[in-house]
Coordinates of C-alpha atoms in Angstrom, one line a residue:
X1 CA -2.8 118.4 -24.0
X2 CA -4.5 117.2 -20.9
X3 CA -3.6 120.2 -18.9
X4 CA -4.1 122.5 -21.3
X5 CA -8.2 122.0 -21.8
X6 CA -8.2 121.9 -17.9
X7 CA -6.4 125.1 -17.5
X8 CA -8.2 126.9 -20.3
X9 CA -12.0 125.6 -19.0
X10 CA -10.5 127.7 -15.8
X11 CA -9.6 130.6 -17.4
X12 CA -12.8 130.9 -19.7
X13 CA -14.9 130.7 -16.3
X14 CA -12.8 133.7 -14.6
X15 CA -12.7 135.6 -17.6
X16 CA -16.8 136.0 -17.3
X17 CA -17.6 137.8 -14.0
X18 CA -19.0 135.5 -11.6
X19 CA -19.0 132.8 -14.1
X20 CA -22.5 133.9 -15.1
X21 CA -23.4 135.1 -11.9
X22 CA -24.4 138.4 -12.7
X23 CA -28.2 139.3 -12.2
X24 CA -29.0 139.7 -16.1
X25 CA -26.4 136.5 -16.7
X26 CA -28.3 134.6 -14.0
X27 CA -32.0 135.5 -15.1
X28 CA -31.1 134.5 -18.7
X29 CA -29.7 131.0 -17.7
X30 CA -32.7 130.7 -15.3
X31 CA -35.0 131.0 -18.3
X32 CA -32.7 128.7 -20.2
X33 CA -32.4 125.8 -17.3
X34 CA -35.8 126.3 -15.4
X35 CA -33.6 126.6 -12.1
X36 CA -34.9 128.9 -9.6
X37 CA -33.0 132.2 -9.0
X38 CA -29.8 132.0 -7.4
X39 CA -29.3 132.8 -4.0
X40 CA -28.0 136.1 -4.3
X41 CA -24.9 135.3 -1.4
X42 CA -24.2 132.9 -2.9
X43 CA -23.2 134.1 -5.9
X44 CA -21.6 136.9 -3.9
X45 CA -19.6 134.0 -2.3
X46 CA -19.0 132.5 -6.4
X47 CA -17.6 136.2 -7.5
X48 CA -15.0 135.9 -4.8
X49 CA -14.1 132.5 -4.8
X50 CA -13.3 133.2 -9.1
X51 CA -11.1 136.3 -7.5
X52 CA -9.1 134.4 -5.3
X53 CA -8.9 131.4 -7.8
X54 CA -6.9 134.3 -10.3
X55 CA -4.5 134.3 -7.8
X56 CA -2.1 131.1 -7.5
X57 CA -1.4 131.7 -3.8
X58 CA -5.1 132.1 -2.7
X59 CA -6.1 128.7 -4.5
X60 CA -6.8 127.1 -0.8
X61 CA -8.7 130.5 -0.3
X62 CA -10.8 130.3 -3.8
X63 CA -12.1 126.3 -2.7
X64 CA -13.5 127.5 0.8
X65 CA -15.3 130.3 -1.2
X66 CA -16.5 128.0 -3.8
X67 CA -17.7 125.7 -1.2
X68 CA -19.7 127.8 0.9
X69 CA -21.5 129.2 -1.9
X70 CA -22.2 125.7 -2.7
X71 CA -23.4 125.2 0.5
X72 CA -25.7 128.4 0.5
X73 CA -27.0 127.4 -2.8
X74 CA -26.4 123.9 -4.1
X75 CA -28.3 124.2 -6.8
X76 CA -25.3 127.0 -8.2
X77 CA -24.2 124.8 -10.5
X78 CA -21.7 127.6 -11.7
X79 CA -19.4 127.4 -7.8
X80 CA -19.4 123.6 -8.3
X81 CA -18.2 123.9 -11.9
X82 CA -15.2 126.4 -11.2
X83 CA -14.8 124.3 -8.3
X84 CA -13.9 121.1 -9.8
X85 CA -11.7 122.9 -12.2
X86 CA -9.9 124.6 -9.5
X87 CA -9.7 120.8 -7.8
X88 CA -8.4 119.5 -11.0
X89 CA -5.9 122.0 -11.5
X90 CA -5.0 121.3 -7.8
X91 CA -4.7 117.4 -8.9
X92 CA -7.5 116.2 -6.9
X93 CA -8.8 114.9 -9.3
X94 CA -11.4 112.5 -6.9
X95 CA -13.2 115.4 -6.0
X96 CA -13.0 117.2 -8.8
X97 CA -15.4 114.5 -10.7
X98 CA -17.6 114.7 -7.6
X99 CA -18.4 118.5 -8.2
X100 CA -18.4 118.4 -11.9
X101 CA -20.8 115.4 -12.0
X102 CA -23.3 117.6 -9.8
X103 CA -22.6 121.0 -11.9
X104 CA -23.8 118.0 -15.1
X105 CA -27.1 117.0 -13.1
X106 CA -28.0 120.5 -12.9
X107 CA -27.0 122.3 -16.3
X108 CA -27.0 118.8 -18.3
X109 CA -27.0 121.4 -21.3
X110 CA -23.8 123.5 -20.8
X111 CA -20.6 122.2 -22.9
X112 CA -18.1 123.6 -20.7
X113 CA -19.3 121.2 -18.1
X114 CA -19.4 118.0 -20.1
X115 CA -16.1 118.7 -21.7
X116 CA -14.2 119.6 -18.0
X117 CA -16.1 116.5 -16.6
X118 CA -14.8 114.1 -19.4
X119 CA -11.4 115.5 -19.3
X120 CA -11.0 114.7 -15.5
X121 CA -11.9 111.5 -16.6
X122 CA -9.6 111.2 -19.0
X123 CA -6.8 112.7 -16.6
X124 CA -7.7 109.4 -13.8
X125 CA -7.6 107.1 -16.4
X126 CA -11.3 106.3 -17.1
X127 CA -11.2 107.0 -20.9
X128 CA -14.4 105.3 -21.7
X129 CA -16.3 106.9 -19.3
X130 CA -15.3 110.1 -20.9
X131 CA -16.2 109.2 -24.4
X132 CA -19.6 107.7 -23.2
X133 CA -20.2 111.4 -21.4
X134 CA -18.7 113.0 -24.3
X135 CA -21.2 110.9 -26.9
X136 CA -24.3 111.6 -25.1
X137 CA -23.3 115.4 -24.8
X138 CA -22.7 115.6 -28.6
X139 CA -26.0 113.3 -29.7
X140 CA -28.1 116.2 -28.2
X141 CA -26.0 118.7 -29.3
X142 CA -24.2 118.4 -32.8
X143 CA -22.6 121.7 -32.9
X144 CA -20.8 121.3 -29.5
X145 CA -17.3 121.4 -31.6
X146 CA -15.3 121.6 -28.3
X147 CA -17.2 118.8 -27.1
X148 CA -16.6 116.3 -29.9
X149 CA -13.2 117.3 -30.4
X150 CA -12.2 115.8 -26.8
X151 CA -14.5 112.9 -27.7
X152 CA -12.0 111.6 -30.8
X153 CA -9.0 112.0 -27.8
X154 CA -11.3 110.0 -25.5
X155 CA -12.4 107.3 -28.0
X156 CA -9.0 107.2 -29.1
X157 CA -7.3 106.8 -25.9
X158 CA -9.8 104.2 -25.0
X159 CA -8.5 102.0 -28.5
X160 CA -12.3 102.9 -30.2
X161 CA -10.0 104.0 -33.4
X162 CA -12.8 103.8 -36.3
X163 CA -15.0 105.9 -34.0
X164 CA -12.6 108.1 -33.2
X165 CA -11.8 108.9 -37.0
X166 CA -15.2 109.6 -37.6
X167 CA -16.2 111.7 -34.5
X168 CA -13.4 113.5 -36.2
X169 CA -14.4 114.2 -40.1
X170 CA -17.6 115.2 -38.4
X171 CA -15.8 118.3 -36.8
X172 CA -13.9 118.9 -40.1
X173 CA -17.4 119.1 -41.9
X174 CA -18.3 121.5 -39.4
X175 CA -15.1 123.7 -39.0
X176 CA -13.4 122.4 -42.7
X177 CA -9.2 122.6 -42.5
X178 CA -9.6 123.2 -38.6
X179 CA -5.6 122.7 -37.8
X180 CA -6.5 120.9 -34.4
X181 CA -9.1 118.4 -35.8
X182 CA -6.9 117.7 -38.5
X183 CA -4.0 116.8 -35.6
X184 CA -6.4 114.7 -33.7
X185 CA -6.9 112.7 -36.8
X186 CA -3.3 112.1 -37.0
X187 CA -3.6 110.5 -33.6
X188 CA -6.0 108.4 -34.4
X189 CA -4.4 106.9 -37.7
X190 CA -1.0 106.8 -35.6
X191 CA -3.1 104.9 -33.2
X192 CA -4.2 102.3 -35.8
X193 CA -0.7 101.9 -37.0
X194 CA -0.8 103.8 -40.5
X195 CA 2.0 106.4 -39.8
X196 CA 2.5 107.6 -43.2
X197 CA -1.2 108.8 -43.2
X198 CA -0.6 110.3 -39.2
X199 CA 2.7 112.2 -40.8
X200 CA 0.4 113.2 -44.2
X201 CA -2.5 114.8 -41.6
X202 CA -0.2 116.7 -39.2
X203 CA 1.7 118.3 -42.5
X204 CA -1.8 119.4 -43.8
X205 CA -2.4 120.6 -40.1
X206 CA 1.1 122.8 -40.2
X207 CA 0.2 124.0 -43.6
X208 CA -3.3 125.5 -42.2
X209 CA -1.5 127.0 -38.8
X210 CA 2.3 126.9 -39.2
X211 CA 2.4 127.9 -35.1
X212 CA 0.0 125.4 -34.2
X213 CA 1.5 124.0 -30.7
X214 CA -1.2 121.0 -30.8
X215 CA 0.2 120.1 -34.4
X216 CA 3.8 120.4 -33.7
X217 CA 3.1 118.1 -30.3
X218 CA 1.5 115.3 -32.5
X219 CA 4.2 116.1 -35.1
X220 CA 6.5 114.5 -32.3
X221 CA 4.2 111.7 -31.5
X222 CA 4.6 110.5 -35.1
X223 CA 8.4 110.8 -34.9
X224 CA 8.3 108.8 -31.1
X225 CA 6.1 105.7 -33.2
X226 CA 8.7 105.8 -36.1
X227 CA 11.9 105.4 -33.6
X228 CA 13.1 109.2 -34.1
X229 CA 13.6 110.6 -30.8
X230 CA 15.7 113.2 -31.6
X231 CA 13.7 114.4 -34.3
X232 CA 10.5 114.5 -31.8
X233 CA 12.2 116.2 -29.3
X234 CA 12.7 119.1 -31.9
X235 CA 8.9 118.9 -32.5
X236 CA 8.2 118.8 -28.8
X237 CA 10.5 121.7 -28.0
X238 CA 9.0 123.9 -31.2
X239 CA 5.5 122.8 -29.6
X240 CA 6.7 124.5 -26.4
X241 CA 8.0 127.7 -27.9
X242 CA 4.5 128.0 -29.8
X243 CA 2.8 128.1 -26.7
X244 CA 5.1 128.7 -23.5
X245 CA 2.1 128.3 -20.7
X246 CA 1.0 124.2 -22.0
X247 CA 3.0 121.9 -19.4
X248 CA 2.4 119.5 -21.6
X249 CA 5.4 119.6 -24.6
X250 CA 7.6 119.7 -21.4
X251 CA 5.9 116.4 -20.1
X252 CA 6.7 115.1 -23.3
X253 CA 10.1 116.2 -23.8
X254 CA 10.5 114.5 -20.3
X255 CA 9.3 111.5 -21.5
X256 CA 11.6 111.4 -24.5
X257 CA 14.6 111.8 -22.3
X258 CA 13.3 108.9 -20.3
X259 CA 13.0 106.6 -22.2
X260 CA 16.4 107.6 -23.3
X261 CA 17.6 107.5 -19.6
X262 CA 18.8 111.0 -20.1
X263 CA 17.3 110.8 -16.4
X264 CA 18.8 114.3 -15.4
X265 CA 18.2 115.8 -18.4
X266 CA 14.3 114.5 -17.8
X267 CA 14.4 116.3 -14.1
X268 CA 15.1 119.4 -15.9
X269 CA 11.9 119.3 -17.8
X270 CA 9.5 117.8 -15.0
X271 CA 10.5 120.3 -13.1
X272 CA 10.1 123.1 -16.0
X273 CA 6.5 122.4 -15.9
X274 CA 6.1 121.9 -12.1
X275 CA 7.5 125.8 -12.2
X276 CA 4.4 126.6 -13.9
X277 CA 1.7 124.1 -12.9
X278 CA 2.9 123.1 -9.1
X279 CA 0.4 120.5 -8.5
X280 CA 0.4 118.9 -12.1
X281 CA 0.4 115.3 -11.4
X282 CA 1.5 114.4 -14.1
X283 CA 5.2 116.0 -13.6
X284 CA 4.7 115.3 -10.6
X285 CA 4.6 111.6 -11.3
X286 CA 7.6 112.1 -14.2
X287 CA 10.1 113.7 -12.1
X288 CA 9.7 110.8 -9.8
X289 CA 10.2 108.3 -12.2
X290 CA 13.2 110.4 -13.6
X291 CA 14.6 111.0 -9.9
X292 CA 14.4 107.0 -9.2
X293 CA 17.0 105.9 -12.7
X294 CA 19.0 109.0 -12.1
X295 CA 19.3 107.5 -8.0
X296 CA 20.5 103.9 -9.7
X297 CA 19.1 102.6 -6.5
X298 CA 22.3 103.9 -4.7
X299 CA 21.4 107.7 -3.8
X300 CA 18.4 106.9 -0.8
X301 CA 18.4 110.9 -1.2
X302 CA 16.9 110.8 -4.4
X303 CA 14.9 107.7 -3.7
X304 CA 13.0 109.7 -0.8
X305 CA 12.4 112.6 -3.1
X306 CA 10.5 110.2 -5.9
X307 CA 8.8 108.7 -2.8
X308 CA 7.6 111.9 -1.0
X309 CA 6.0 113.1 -5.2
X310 CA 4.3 110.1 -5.3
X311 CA 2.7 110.2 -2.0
X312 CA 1.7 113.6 -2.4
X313 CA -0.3 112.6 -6.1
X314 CA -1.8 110.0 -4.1
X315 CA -2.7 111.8 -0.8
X316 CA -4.7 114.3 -3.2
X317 CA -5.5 111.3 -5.8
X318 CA -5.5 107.8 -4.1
X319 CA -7.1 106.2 -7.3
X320 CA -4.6 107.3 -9.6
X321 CA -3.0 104.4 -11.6
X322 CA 0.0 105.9 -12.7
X323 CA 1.2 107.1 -9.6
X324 CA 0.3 103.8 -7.8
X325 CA 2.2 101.7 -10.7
X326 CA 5.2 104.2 -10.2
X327 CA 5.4 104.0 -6.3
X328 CA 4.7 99.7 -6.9
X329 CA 8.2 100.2 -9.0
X330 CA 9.8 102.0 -6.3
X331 CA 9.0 99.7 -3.3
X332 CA 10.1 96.8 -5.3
X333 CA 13.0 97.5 -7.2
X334 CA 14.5 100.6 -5.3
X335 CA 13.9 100.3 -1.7
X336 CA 13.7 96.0 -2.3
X337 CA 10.4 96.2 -0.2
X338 CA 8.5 93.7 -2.3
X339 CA 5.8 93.6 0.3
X340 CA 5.4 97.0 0.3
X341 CA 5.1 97.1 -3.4
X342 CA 2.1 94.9 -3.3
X343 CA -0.4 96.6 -1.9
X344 CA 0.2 99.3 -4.6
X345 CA 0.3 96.8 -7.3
X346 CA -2.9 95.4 -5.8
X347 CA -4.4 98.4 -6.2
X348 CA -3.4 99.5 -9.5
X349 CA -4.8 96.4 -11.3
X350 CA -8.1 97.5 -9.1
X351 CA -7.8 100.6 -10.7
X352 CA -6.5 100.3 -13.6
X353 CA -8.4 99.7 -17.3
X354 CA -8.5 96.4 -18.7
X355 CA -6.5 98.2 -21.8
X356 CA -3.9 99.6 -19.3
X357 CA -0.5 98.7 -20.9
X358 CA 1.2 98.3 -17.5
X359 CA -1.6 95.8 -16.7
X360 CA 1.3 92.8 -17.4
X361 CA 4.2 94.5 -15.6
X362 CA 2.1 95.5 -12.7
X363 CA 0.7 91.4 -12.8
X364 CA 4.1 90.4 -13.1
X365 CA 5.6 92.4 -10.1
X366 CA 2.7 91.2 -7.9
X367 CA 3.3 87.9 -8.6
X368 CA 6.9 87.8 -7.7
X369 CA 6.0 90.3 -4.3
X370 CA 3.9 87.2 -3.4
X371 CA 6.8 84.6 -4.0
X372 CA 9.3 87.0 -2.1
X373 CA 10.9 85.9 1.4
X374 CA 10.3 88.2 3.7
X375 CA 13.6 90.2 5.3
X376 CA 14.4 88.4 8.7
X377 CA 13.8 90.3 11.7
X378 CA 16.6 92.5 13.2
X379 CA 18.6 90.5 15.7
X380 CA 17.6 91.2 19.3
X381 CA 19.2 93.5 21.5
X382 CA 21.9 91.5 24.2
X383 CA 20.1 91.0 27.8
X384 CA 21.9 94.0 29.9
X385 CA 24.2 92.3 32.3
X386 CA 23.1 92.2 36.4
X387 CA 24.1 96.3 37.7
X388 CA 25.0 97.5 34.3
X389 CA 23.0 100.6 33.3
X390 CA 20.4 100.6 30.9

C-alpha cells in the first residue's frame, strides 16, 4: 500500500498541467496562499520537469528540471512537491523529505503535500512522525478524507491502536460504507489482536467493493495473523489481479513465500515488482533477503547479488533500517564478517524506532559481533631467496 499512495500522489500531480502552474491555476493559488506570483521560467522549467517525469527513462532528466526551477523560484512550492515524489519513487527517500517538508512550509494548506510528506515518513520508518504531521493536517482540516485515512495506517503502524480506530469511524461518518476505511479498520483490530472482528470488517469491505485490491490485501493480512499462508497467498494474488500496477500484493506474496523459505519462489515475486517499480526499495530489500536463504551461504554468487541490492537502497537511503538490518544479517551470518556486520547493526538501532521488532535481533547480533575473534591475518609471503626473481 506504501507504494501505491506514493505512485498515485505522482500521477495526480502530472495529470494537472504544470501541477498548477498554469497562469489562471497560479493566480488562484496565489490568492489562496498569499505567495507572490511565480516566476514565470520557472514554471516553464516545472511543465517540463512533470514531462520528462511521464517518462520512466527521463526520471534523471525530470529532477534536474525540477531543481532548477526550484532554484529560479524557491518559493514554487509545486517543483519541490513533484520533486520529492519523483525522489521517493526513485527510493531516495532522504531527500525526498527534504523537498516535501519545504513544499509544507510554503502551502501548509494543500493535502496532497501533507499526505506525500507523511507517507515518506512512513516508508523510512518514522511512523510517528507521520501521524503527528498527519494529525495536525487533519485538526485544521476535517474533511481532508485522504489525509486521515493515512493517519489510521500511521497511528496504527506506530502501535497508537485506540486512536487509530477512531481516526477511522471518523472517515466512515464522513464517506459511510467507504470499502478502504472499512479495510483499514480491519488493520487496526488485527493489530490489537481481535481477528474475528479484523475478518468481520474486511467481509463488510468485500461486500461494499467485491474488486477492492486494498480489501483483498488486508484479507490476506488476516489470514498471515491466523497461521493460513496458503489461504493469504490466494488473497494476495486476487489483490494483485484487482489492481495489476500496486507492487505491493507482490511484496507480500514475497513475503509469504519467505517466511515459507520458498526462497526462489520469493525471487520470482521481488523481481515481478522490481519489473514495474525498478527502484522500489522495498523489493529491492526482499529479493535480497530471498537471494541470501536461496544462496544457503554456499553460492558467493548469490551472496554478491543480495549485497550489491542492499548497497544500492543504502547509497540512495543511508538511514534506512531495513536495509541496514538486512545487510547486518548478511555480513554476519553469510559472509561470517561479524565485524563488518556491526557497524550496520550499530546503525540500525541508531535508526531504528524504539517499537522496531528487529530492535532484539539487531541487539543480539551486535553483541555477539563485539565478542567475536577477529580472523587472523593472512600468513606472510616467503622472503625471495638471494638472485631469484621477484
Amino acid at each position: 500500500m506504501k507504494h501505491a499512495r506514493i505512485a498515485f500522489v505522482l500521477l495526480a500531480s502530472l495529470a494537472a498541467p504544470a501541477c498548477g502552474g498554469s497562469k489562471v491555476q497560479q493566480g488562484a493559488k496565489t490568492a489562496e496562499t498569499g505567495l507572490p506570483p511565480a516566476n514565470p521560467l520557472a514554471v516553464q522549467r516545472m511543465v517540463e520537469g512533470v514531462a520528462a517525469a511521464k517518462d520512466p527513462k527521463m526520471q534523471t532528466r525530470a529532477i534536474a528540471l525540477f531543481r532548477e526551477a526550484i532554484q529560479i523560484d524557491p518559493k514554487l512550492w509545486e517543483a519541490r512537491f513533484d520533486l520529492g515524489v519523483v525522489l521517493a519513487s526513485a527510493g531516495d527517500l532522504a531527500h525526498a523529505e527534504e523537498q516535501l517538508e519545504a513544499a509544507a512550509k510554503i502551502a501548509p494548506e494543500r493535502e496532497e503535500v501533507a499526505v506525500a510528506l507523511a507517507e515518506v515518513r512512513r516508508r523510512r520508518g518514522s511512523n510517528k512522525d507521520a501521524a503527528r504531521t498527519l494529525e495536525d493536517f487533519v485538526k485544521d482540516h476535517p474533511g481532508a478524507l485522504d489525509a486521515r485515512t493515512l493517519l489510521v495506517a500511521a497511528l496504527r503502524d506506530s502501535s497508537q491502536h485506540d486512536k487509530a480506530i477512531a481516526q477511522a469511524r471518523e472517515v466512515l461518518v464522513r464517506k459511510p460504507g467507504d470499502a478502504t476505511a472499512l479495510a483499514e479498520l480491519a488493520l487496526c483490530h488485527l493489530g490489537k489482536g481481535e481477528r474475528d472482528t479484523a475478518q468481520l470488517l474486511v467481509k463488510q469491505s468485500l461486500d461494499v467493493n467485491a474488486k477492492s485490491a486494498v480489501a483483498h490485501r488486508v484479507q490476506g493480512l488476516v489470514h498471515l495473523a491466523g497461521g493460513d499462508d496458503a489461504a493469504a497467498f490466494q488473497a494476495f494474488s486476487k489483490a494483485a489481479q484487482e489492481d495489476p500496477h500496486d507492487t505491493t500484493s507482490r511484496l507480500n506474496m514475497g513475503a509469504v513465500l519467505l517466511r515459507a523459505g520458498a526462497y526462489a519462489k520469493a525471487a520470482e515475486q521481488y523481481k515481478g515488482a522490481l519489473a514495474a517499480a525498478p527502484d522500489e526499495a522495498a523489493a529491492q530489500i526482499g529479493l535480497a533477503a530471498a537471494l541470501r536463504g536461496e544462496a544457503g551461504g554456499k553460492d558467493t554468487k548469490l551472496v554478491e547479488e543480495a549485497r550489491s541490492l542492499l548497497d544500492k537502497v543504502l547509497e540512495r537511503d543511508p538511514h534506512n533500517v531495513a536495509a541496514l538490518f538486512n545487510m547486518g544479517i548478511l555480513q554476519a551470518e553469510s559472509l561470517k564478517r561479524p565485524a563488518e556486520a556491526k557497524q550496520y547493526f550499530e546503525r540500525f538501532l541508531d535508526d531504528a524506532p524504539r517499537e522496531h521488532p528487529s530492535r532484539p535481533e539487531a541487539e543480539r547480533q551486535l553483541t555477539a559481533a563485539k565478542h567475536a575473534v577477529p580472523a587472523p591475518p593472512p600468513p606472510a609471503s616467503a622472503p625471495a631467496k638471494p638472485g631469484s626473481k621477484s
